CSV table of C-alpha atoms in Angstrom, one decimal:
chain,number,residue,atom,x,y,z
A,1,MET,CA,-18.7,1.0,3.4
A,2,PRO,CA,-18.4,-1.5,6.2
A,3,LEU,CA,-15.2,-3.5,6.7
A,4,VAL,CA,-15.8,-7.1,7.8
A,5,GLN,CA,-13.0,-9.0,9.4
A,6,ILE,CA,-13.7,-12.7,10.0
A,7,THR,CA,-11.5,-14.8,12.2
A,8,MET,CA,-12.2,-18.5,11.8
A,9,LEU,CA,-10.5,-21.9,11.8
A,10,ALA,CA,-8.7,-22.8,8.6
A,11,GLY,CA,-10.3,-25.4,6.5
A,12,ARG,CA,-13.1,-23.7,4.6
A,13,THR,CA,-13.0,-24.1,0.8
A,14,ALA,CA,-12.8,-21.3,-1.6
A,15,ASP,CA,-16.4,-22.0,-2.6
A,16,GLN,CA,-17.5,-21.7,1.0
A,17,LYS,CA,-15.7,-18.3,1.3
A,18,ARG,CA,-17.3,-17.3,-2.0
A,19,LYS,CA,-20.8,-18.0,-0.6
A,20,ILE,CA,-20.0,-16.4,2.8
A,21,ALA,CA,-18.7,-13.2,1.1
A,22,LYS,CA,-21.7,-13.0,-1.2
A,23,GLY,CA,-24.2,-13.7,1.6
A,24,ILE,CA,-22.7,-11.2,4.1
A,25,THR,CA,-22.5,-8.6,1.4
A,26,ASN,CA,-26.1,-9.0,0.6
A,27,VAL,CA,-27.1,-8.7,4.3
A,28,LEU,CA,-25.1,-5.4,4.6
A,29,VAL,CA,-26.7,-4.0,1.4
A,30,GLU,CA,-30.2,-4.9,2.4
A,31,GLU,CA,-30.1,-4.2,6.2
A,32,ALA,CA,-27.5,-1.5,6.5
A,33,GLY,CA,-28.1,0.3,3.3
A,34,ALA,CA,-24.4,-0.1,2.5
A,35,ARG,CA,-23.1,0.5,-1.0
A,36,ARG,CA,-22.2,-3.0,-2.4
A,37,GLU,CA,-18.9,-1.9,-4.0
A,38,GLY,CA,-17.7,-0.4,-0.8
A,39,ILE,CA,-18.0,-3.6,1.3
A,40,VAL,CA,-14.8,-5.4,2.0
A,41,ILE,CA,-14.5,-8.7,3.7
A,42,ALA,CA,-11.3,-10.4,4.9
A,43,PHE,CA,-11.0,-13.9,6.2
A,44,HIS,CA,-8.2,-14.4,8.8
A,45,GLU,CA,-7.8,-18.2,9.2
A,46,VAL,CA,-6.1,-19.6,12.2
A,47,SER,CA,-5.1,-23.1,13.2
A,48,LYS,CA,-6.7,-25.1,16.0
A,49,GLU,CA,-3.6,-24.3,18.1
A,50,SER,CA,-4.3,-20.6,17.6
A,51,TYR,CA,-7.9,-20.5,18.7
A,52,ALA,CA,-9.3,-21.0,22.2
A,53,SER,CA,-12.6,-20.7,23.9
A,54,GLY,CA,-13.2,-21.2,27.6
A,55,GLY,CA,-9.4,-21.1,28.1
A,56,GLU,CA,-8.9,-24.3,26.0
A,57,LEU,CA,-7.3,-24.5,22.6
A,58,MET,CA,-9.5,-25.9,19.9
A,59,SER,CA,-6.9,-28.6,19.3
A,60,ASP,CA,-7.4,-29.8,22.8
A,61,LYS,CA,-11.2,-30.2,22.6
A,62,GLY,CA,-12.0,-33.8,21.9
A,63,SER,CA,-15.4,-33.6,20.4
A,64,ASN,CA,-15.2,-31.3,17.5
A,65,PRO,CA,-13.8,-33.3,14.5
A,66,GLN,CA,-14.8,-30.7,11.9
A,67,PRO,CA,-13.9,-27.0,11.8
A,68,LYS,CA,-16.8,-25.2,13.4
B,1,MET,CA,1.8,5.0,20.4
B,2,PRO,CA,-0.5,4.1,17.5
B,3,LEU,CA,-1.0,0.5,16.5
B,4,VAL,CA,-1.4,-0.1,12.8
B,5,GLN,CA,-2.8,-3.3,11.5
B,6,ILE,CA,-2.7,-3.7,7.7
B,7,THR,CA,-4.7,-6.3,6.0
B,8,MET,CA,-3.6,-6.9,2.4
B,9,LEU,CA,-3.2,-9.5,-0.2
B,10,ALA,CA,0.0,-11.6,0.1
B,11,GLY,CA,2.7,-11.0,-2.4
B,12,ARG,CA,4.6,-7.9,-1.3
B,13,THR,CA,8.3,-8.3,-0.8
B,14,ALA,CA,10.1,-7.7,2.4
B,15,ASP,CA,11.6,-4.6,0.9
B,16,GLN,CA,8.1,-3.3,0.1
B,17,LYS,CA,7.0,-3.9,3.7
B,18,ARG,CA,10.2,-2.2,4.9
B,19,LYS,CA,9.4,0.9,2.9
B,20,ILE,CA,5.7,0.9,3.9
B,21,ALA,CA,6.6,0.5,7.6
B,22,LYS,CA,9.1,3.3,7.4
B,23,GLY,CA,6.8,5.6,5.4
B,24,ILE,CA,3.7,5.1,7.7
B,25,THR,CA,5.8,5.5,10.8
B,26,ASN,CA,7.1,8.8,9.4
B,27,VAL,CA,3.6,10.0,8.7
B,28,LEU,CA,2.5,9.2,12.2
B,29,VAL,CA,5.5,10.9,13.8
B,30,GLU,CA,5.0,14.0,11.6
B,31,GLU,CA,1.2,14.3,11.6
B,32,ALA,CA,0.1,12.7,14.8
B,33,GLY,CA,3.0,13.7,17.0
B,34,ALA,CA,3.5,10.1,17.9
B,35,ARG,CA,6.6,8.8,19.5
B,36,ARG,CA,8.6,6.9,16.9
B,37,GLU,CA,9.6,4.0,19.2
B,38,GLY,CA,6.0,3.4,20.2
B,39,ILE,CA,4.6,2.9,16.7
B,40,VAL,CA,3.9,-0.7,15.9
B,41,ILE,CA,2.8,-2.0,12.5
B,42,ALA,CA,1.7,-5.5,11.7
B,43,PHE,CA,0.9,-6.8,8.2
B,44,HIS,CA,-1.8,-9.5,8.0
B,45,GLU,CA,-1.5,-11.0,4.6
B,46,VAL,CA,-4.4,-12.9,3.1
B,47,SER,CA,-4.8,-14.9,-0.1
B,48,LYS,CA,-7.1,-13.9,-3.0
B,49,GLU,CA,-9.6,-16.5,-1.8
B,50,SER,CA,-9.7,-14.8,1.6
B,51,TYR,CA,-10.4,-11.3,0.4
B,52,ALA,CA,-13.6,-9.9,-1.2
B,53,SER,CA,-15.0,-6.6,-2.3
B,54,GLY,CA,-18.5,-6.0,-3.6
B,55,GLY,CA,-19.3,-9.6,-2.6
B,56,GLU,CA,-16.8,-11.1,-4.9
B,57,LEU,CA,-13.6,-12.9,-4.0
B,58,MET,CA,-10.4,-11.3,-5.4
B,59,SER,CA,-9.6,-14.7,-7.0
B,60,ASP,CA,-12.8,-14.4,-9.0
B,61,LYS,CA,-12.1,-11.0,-10.4
B,62,GLY,CA,-10.7,-11.4,-13.8
B,63,SER,CA,-8.9,-8.1,-14.4
B,64,ASN,CA,-6.5,-7.7,-11.5
B,65,PRO,CA,-3.4,-9.8,-12.4
B,66,GLN,CA,-1.2,-8.2,-9.7
B,67,PRO,CA,-1.9,-7.9,-6.1
B,68,LYS,CA,-3.5,-4.5,-5.5
C,1,MET,CA,-6.6,-2.7,-1.6
C,2,PRO,CA,-5.1,-2.6,1.8
C,3,LEU,CA,-7.3,-2.1,4.9
C,4,VAL,CA,-5.6,0.0,7.6
C,5,GLN,CA,-6.9,-0.1,11.1
C,6,ILE,CA,-5.2,2.3,13.5
C,7,THR,CA,-5.7,2.1,17.2
C,8,MET,CA,-4.6,5.2,19.0
C,9,LEU,CA,-5.4,7.5,21.9
C,10,ALA,CA,-8.3,9.8,21.4
C,11,GLY,CA,-7.4,13.5,21.0
C,12,ARG,CA,-6.2,14.0,17.5
C,13,THR,CA,-8.1,16.6,15.5
C,14,ALA,CA,-9.9,16.0,12.3
C,15,ASP,CA,-7.2,17.8,10.5
C,16,GLN,CA,-4.5,15.5,11.9
C,17,LYS,CA,-6.5,12.5,10.8
C,18,ARG,CA,-7.0,14.1,7.4
C,19,LYS,CA,-3.2,14.4,7.0
C,20,ILE,CA,-2.5,10.9,8.4
C,21,ALA,CA,-5.1,9.4,6.1
C,22,LYS,CA,-3.6,11.2,3.1
C,23,GLY,CA,0.0,10.4,4.0
C,24,ILE,CA,-0.6,6.7,4.7
C,25,THR,CA,-2.6,6.4,1.5
C,26,ASN,CA,0.3,8.0,-0.5
C,27,VAL,CA,2.8,5.6,1.1
C,28,LEU,CA,0.7,2.6,0.1
C,29,VAL,CA,0.2,3.8,-3.4
C,30,GLU,CA,3.9,4.5,-3.9
C,31,GLU,CA,5.4,1.6,-2.0
C,32,ALA,CA,2.8,-1.2,-2.3
C,33,GLY,CA,1.5,-0.4,-5.7
C,34,ALA,CA,-2.0,-0.3,-4.2
C,35,ARG,CA,-4.9,1.3,-6.1
C,36,ARG,CA,-5.7,4.6,-4.3
C,37,GLU,CA,-9.5,4.2,-4.4
C,38,GLY,CA,-9.3,0.8,-2.7
C,39,ILE,CA,-7.4,1.9,0.3
C,40,VAL,CA,-9.5,2.2,3.4
C,41,ILE,CA,-8.3,3.6,6.8
C,42,ALA,CA,-10.2,3.5,10.0
C,43,PHE,CA,-9.2,5.2,13.3
C,44,HIS,CA,-10.2,3.4,16.5
C,45,GLU,CA,-9.7,5.9,19.3
C,46,VAL,CA,-9.4,4.7,22.8
C,47,SER,CA,-9.2,6.5,26.1
C,48,LYS,CA,-6.1,6.5,28.3
C,49,GLU,CA,-7.9,4.0,30.6
C,50,SER,CA,-8.3,1.7,27.6
C,51,TYR,CA,-4.7,1.6,26.5
C,52,ALA,CA,-1.7,0.0,28.3
C,53,SER,CA,1.9,-0.7,27.6
C,54,GLY,CA,4.2,-2.7,29.8
C,55,GLY,CA,1.2,-3.7,31.9
C,56,GLU,CA,0.4,-0.1,32.9
C,57,LEU,CA,-2.6,2.0,31.7
C,58,MET,CA,-1.7,5.2,29.9
C,59,SER,CA,-3.7,7.0,32.5
C,60,ASP,CA,-1.4,5.8,35.2
C,61,LYS,CA,1.8,6.9,33.5
C,62,GLY,CA,2.8,10.2,35.0
C,63,SER,CA,5.1,11.6,32.4
C,64,ASN,CA,3.1,11.7,29.2
C,65,PRO,CA,0.9,14.8,29.3
C,66,GLN,CA,0.0,14.8,25.6
C,67,PRO,CA,-1.5,11.9,23.7
C,68,LYS,CA,1.4,10.1,22.0
D,1,MET,CA,-17.0,-20.4,15.8
D,2,PRO,CA,-16.2,-17.5,13.6
D,3,LEU,CA,-15.6,-14.0,15.1
D,4,VAL,CA,-16.9,-11.2,13.0
D,5,GLN,CA,-15.6,-7.7,13.5
D,6,ILE,CA,-17.4,-5.0,11.5
D,7,THR,CA,-16.1,-1.5,11.2
D,8,MET,CA,-18.6,0.9,9.9
D,9,LEU,CA,-19.8,4.5,10.2
D,10,ALA,CA,-21.9,5.3,13.3
D,11,GLY,CA,-25.6,5.9,12.6
D,12,ARG,CA,-27.2,2.5,12.2
D,13,THR,CA,-30.1,1.9,14.6
D,14,ALA,CA,-30.3,-1.0,17.0
D,15,ASP,CA,-32.8,-2.6,14.7
D,16,GLN,CA,-30.5,-2.5,11.8
D,17,LYS,CA,-27.7,-4.1,13.8
D,18,ARG,CA,-30.2,-6.7,15.0
D,19,LYS,CA,-31.0,-7.6,11.4
D,20,ILE,CA,-27.4,-7.5,10.3
D,21,ALA,CA,-26.3,-9.8,13.2
D,22,LYS,CA,-29.1,-12.2,12.5
D,23,GLY,CA,-28.5,-12.2,8.8
D,24,ILE,CA,-24.7,-12.7,9.0
D,25,THR,CA,-25.1,-15.4,11.6
D,26,ASN,CA,-27.5,-17.3,9.3
D,27,VAL,CA,-25.0,-17.0,6.4
D,28,LEU,CA,-22.2,-18.5,8.5
D,29,VAL,CA,-24.4,-21.3,9.8
D,30,GLU,CA,-25.6,-22.2,6.3
D,31,GLU,CA,-22.4,-21.6,4.3
D,32,ALA,CA,-19.6,-22.3,6.7
D,33,GLY,CA,-21.3,-25.0,8.8
D,34,ALA,CA,-20.6,-22.9,11.9
D,35,ARG,CA,-22.3,-23.6,15.2
D,36,ARG,CA,-24.8,-20.8,15.7
D,37,GLU,CA,-24.1,-20.3,19.4
D,38,GLY,CA,-20.4,-19.9,18.8
D,39,ILE,CA,-20.7,-17.0,16.3
D,40,VAL,CA,-19.8,-13.6,17.8
D,41,ILE,CA,-20.3,-10.3,16.0
D,42,ALA,CA,-19.0,-7.0,17.2
D,43,PHE,CA,-19.8,-3.6,15.6
D,44,HIS,CA,-17.0,-1.0,15.8
D,45,GLU,CA,-18.6,2.3,14.9
D,46,VAL,CA,-16.5,5.2,13.8
D,47,SER,CA,-17.3,8.8,13.0
D,48,LYS,CA,-16.9,10.3,9.5
D,49,GLU,CA,-13.7,11.9,10.7
D,50,SER,CA,-12.3,8.5,11.6
D,51,TYR,CA,-12.9,6.8,8.3
D,52,ALA,CA,-11.2,7.4,5.0
D,53,SER,CA,-11.1,5.9,1.5
D,54,GLY,CA,-8.9,6.9,-1.3
D,55,GLY,CA,-6.9,9.1,1.2
D,56,GLU,CA,-10.0,11.3,2.0
D,57,LEU,CA,-12.0,11.4,5.2
D,58,MET,CA,-15.7,10.5,4.8
D,59,SER,CA,-16.4,13.9,6.4
D,60,ASP,CA,-14.7,15.6,3.5
D,61,LYS,CA,-16.6,13.8,0.8
D,62,GLY,CA,-19.4,16.0,-0.4
D,63,SER,CA,-21.8,13.6,-2.0
D,64,ASN,CA,-22.7,11.0,0.6
D,65,PRO,CA,-25.3,12.5,2.9
D,66,GLN,CA,-26.2,9.2,4.6
D,67,PRO,CA,-23.9,6.7,6.3
D,68,LYS,CA,-22.9,4.2,3.7
E,1,MET,CA,-17.7,-12.4,26.7
E,2,PRO,CA,-14.5,-10.6,25.8
E,3,LEU,CA,-12.9,-11.4,22.4
E,4,VAL,CA,-9.1,-11.3,22.6
E,5,GLN,CA,-7.1,-11.0,19.4
E,6,ILE,CA,-3.3,-11.3,19.9
E,7,THR,CA,-0.9,-10.4,17.2
E,8,MET,CA,2.6,-11.8,17.7
E,9,LEU,CA,5.6,-13.1,16.0
E,10,ALA,CA,5.3,-16.7,14.8
E,11,GLY,CA,7.3,-19.3,16.8
E,12,ARG,CA,5.5,-20.0,20.0
E,13,THR,CA,4.7,-23.7,20.6
E,14,ALA,CA,1.3,-25.1,21.0
E,15,ASP,CA,2.1,-25.5,24.7
E,16,GLN,CA,3.0,-21.9,25.1
E,17,LYS,CA,-0.3,-20.9,23.4
E,18,ARG,CA,-2.1,-23.3,25.7
E,19,LYS,CA,-0.7,-21.6,28.7
E,20,ILE,CA,-1.3,-18.1,27.4
E,21,ALA,CA,-4.9,-18.9,26.6
E,22,LYS,CA,-5.5,-20.4,30.0
E,23,GLY,CA,-3.8,-17.6,31.8
E,24,ILE,CA,-5.5,-14.8,29.9
E,25,THR,CA,-8.9,-16.5,30.4
E,26,ASN,CA,-8.3,-16.8,34.1
E,27,VAL,CA,-7.4,-13.1,34.3
E,28,LEU,CA,-10.6,-12.1,32.5
E,29,VAL,CA,-12.7,-14.3,34.7
E,30,GLU,CA,-11.2,-13.0,37.9
E,31,GLU,CA,-10.8,-9.4,37.1
E,32,ALA,CA,-13.5,-8.6,34.5
E,33,GLY,CA,-16.1,-11.0,35.9
E,34,ALA,CA,-16.4,-12.5,32.4
E,35,ARG,CA,-18.1,-15.9,31.9
E,36,ARG,CA,-15.4,-18.4,31.2
E,37,GLU,CA,-17.2,-20.2,28.3
E,38,GLY,CA,-17.7,-16.9,26.5
E,39,ILE,CA,-14.1,-15.9,26.3
E,40,VAL,CA,-12.5,-16.4,22.9
E,41,ILE,CA,-8.9,-15.9,22.1
E,42,ALA,CA,-7.3,-15.9,18.7
E,43,PHE,CA,-3.6,-15.8,17.9
E,44,HIS,CA,-2.6,-14.0,14.7
E,45,GLU,CA,1.0,-15.0,14.0
E,46,VAL,CA,3.1,-12.9,11.7
E,47,SER,CA,6.6,-13.3,10.4
E,48,LYS,CA,9.5,-10.9,11.3
E,49,GLU,CA,9.1,-9.3,7.9
E,50,SER,CA,5.5,-8.5,8.7
E,51,TYR,CA,6.1,-6.8,12.0
E,52,ALA,CA,7.7,-3.4,12.7
E,53,SER,CA,8.3,-1.1,15.6
E,54,GLY,CA,9.9,2.3,15.4
E,55,GLY,CA,9.6,2.1,11.6
E,56,GLU,CA,11.9,-0.9,11.4
E,57,LEU,CA,11.0,-4.5,10.5
E,58,MET,CA,11.7,-7.1,13.2
E,59,SER,CA,13.8,-9.0,10.6
E,60,ASP,CA,16.1,-5.9,10.3
E,61,LYS,CA,16.7,-5.6,14.0
E,62,GLY,CA,20.0,-7.2,14.8
E,63,SER,CA,19.8,-7.9,18.5
E,64,ASN,CA,16.7,-10.0,19.0
E,65,PRO,CA,17.5,-13.6,18.2
E,66,GLN,CA,14.4,-15.0,19.8
E,67,PRO,CA,10.8,-14.1,19.1
E,68,LYS,CA,9.8,-11.5,21.7
F,1,MET,CA,6.1,-7.8,21.6
F,2,PRO,CA,2.5,-9.1,21.3
F,3,LEU,CA,-0.3,-6.7,20.6
F,4,VAL,CA,-3.5,-7.6,22.4
F,5,GLN,CA,-6.8,-6.2,21.3
F,6,ILE,CA,-9.7,-6.9,23.6
F,7,THR,CA,-13.3,-6.3,22.4
F,8,MET,CA,-15.8,-6.3,25.3
F,9,LEU,CA,-18.9,-4.7,26.5
F,10,ALA,CA,-18.6,-1.3,28.0
F,11,GLY,CA,-18.9,-1.0,31.7
F,12,ARG,CA,-15.7,-2.1,33.3
F,13,THR,CA,-14.0,0.4,35.6
F,14,ALA,CA,-10.6,1.8,35.2
F,15,ASP,CA,-9.5,-0.4,38.0
F,16,GLN,CA,-10.7,-3.5,36.4
F,17,LYS,CA,-8.9,-2.6,33.2
F,18,ARG,CA,-5.8,-1.9,35.2
F,19,LYS,CA,-5.9,-5.3,36.7
F,20,ILE,CA,-6.7,-7.0,33.4
F,21,ALA,CA,-3.8,-5.2,31.7
F,22,LYS,CA,-1.4,-6.1,34.5
F,23,GLY,CA,-2.6,-9.7,34.6
F,24,ILE,CA,-2.4,-10.3,30.8
F,25,THR,CA,1.0,-8.7,30.6
F,26,ASN,CA,2.3,-11.0,33.3
F,27,VAL,CA,0.9,-14.0,31.5
F,28,LEU,CA,2.6,-13.0,28.3
F,29,VAL,CA,5.9,-12.3,30.0
F,30,GLU,CA,5.8,-15.6,31.8
F,31,GLU,CA,4.4,-17.9,29.2
F,32,ALA,CA,5.5,-16.4,25.9
F,33,GLY,CA,8.8,-14.9,27.0
F,34,ALA,CA,7.7,-11.6,25.7
F,35,ARG,CA,9.5,-8.4,26.7
F,36,ARG,CA,7.3,-6.5,29.2
F,37,GLU,CA,7.8,-3.1,27.7
F,38,GLY,CA,6.8,-4.3,24.3
F,39,ILE,CA,3.4,-5.6,25.2
F,40,VAL,CA,0.5,-3.3,24.2
F,41,ILE,CA,-3.1,-3.8,25.2
F,42,ALA,CA,-6.1,-1.9,23.9
F,43,PHE,CA,-9.6,-2.3,25.1
F,44,HIS,CA,-12.3,-1.7,22.5
F,45,GLU,CA,-15.6,-1.3,24.3
F,46,VAL,CA,-18.9,-1.8,22.6
F,47,SER,CA,-22.5,-1.3,23.7
F,48,LYS,CA,-25.0,-4.1,24.1
F,49,GLU,CA,-26.5,-3.1,20.8
F,50,SER,CA,-23.1,-3.6,19.1
F,51,TYR,CA,-22.4,-7.1,20.3
F,52,ALA,CA,-24.1,-10.3,19.3
F,53,SER,CA,-23.7,-14.0,19.9
F,54,GLY,CA,-25.8,-16.7,18.3
F,55,GLY,CA,-27.3,-14.1,16.1
F,56,GLU,CA,-28.8,-12.1,18.9
F,57,LEU,CA,-27.8,-8.7,20.3
F,58,MET,CA,-26.7,-8.6,23.9
F,59,SER,CA,-29.3,-6.0,24.5
F,60,ASP,CA,-32.0,-8.5,23.4
F,61,LYS,CA,-30.8,-11.2,25.8
F,62,GLY,CA,-33.0,-11.2,28.9
F,63,SER,CA,-31.0,-13.0,31.5
F,64,ASN,CA,-27.6,-11.2,31.6
F,65,PRO,CA,-28.1,-8.1,33.8
F,66,GLN,CA,-24.4,-7.4,34.2
F,67,PRO,CA,-21.9,-7.0,31.5
F,68,LYS,CA,-20.2,-10.4,31.0
């Protein structure tokens, strides 16, 4: 019964999350032998001011117009 | 000095969180021997579109009208 | 269906964790109206070298002989 | 650049984790439009004494002989 | 490639987060030998009703007018 | 009172963690105005088989001999 916590930039649609949740659950059932009903996934969405890589906020990076 | 991170659906009132925080802190003091002042609890609230079990978003489950 | 992630110093017995899990689950059922079966609790145990408060590792604090 | 933190029972092989990591990354690239190189996945493995559902430790549940 | 997840009260400005992200990244490069580009930092901001210490919500503590 | 959870490859010494904890705490005091005593840092160390980027386990990447 894996717990999956995903931190990502805000901006994905409900339909994208629906497909991500379904896809990740399928992977865990098939590859980890996890029981489908026990798999829980939570999306923690953060703004571009609350996410940094390489010491730089996403909001300060010029070349990424879409949430990646 | 346990840290407790709770991920749950949004919708609980401040009073519910107050009672949850108090109750969990009491459990940790009594059962873990933790020092009360050192116990920190954070609630991470997510929407029904950001929470899935069994590969299905909470917003797609028909039979759960209240946040559970 | 709250997810509870507890970070604490290693050293609690299985029986302590059993009582903590039971107690926290009861609090969430009673105060948050959560469904008992949906509550998941994970303990992430860390060593005294992997835990710091006030900028100081727990292993460097002289006056705390037991895990707190 | 989603971060994926997976909490699960210890016992999966490196090959299982390899396939889980690959599969989840593919899902996030395809469904979230995430950049492959930016996707990070960490497995946090816990023992059956450190994982509970419904208020009961996994080590106390009689009917689950394999890690699920 | 450390992942850093920071839970804190909402209220810091983008400029504060910018400096925190830069400063923590520098610490990890210098002290952990981490590769700068691989360091990811996420801020999870919670309200005063979603944060408790010593069993008491931050919103119920009288003497802390600023987010600390 | 920020909580800082750091996920990184195992292999850092206690002295490295000491310096990281001290350095990050200083950053949060100086840049976030956080109260020093309230800052808690936990290191969650994972093996190279439990950490992946770009869909590939760290243990499968040939060119990184030291933990980064």
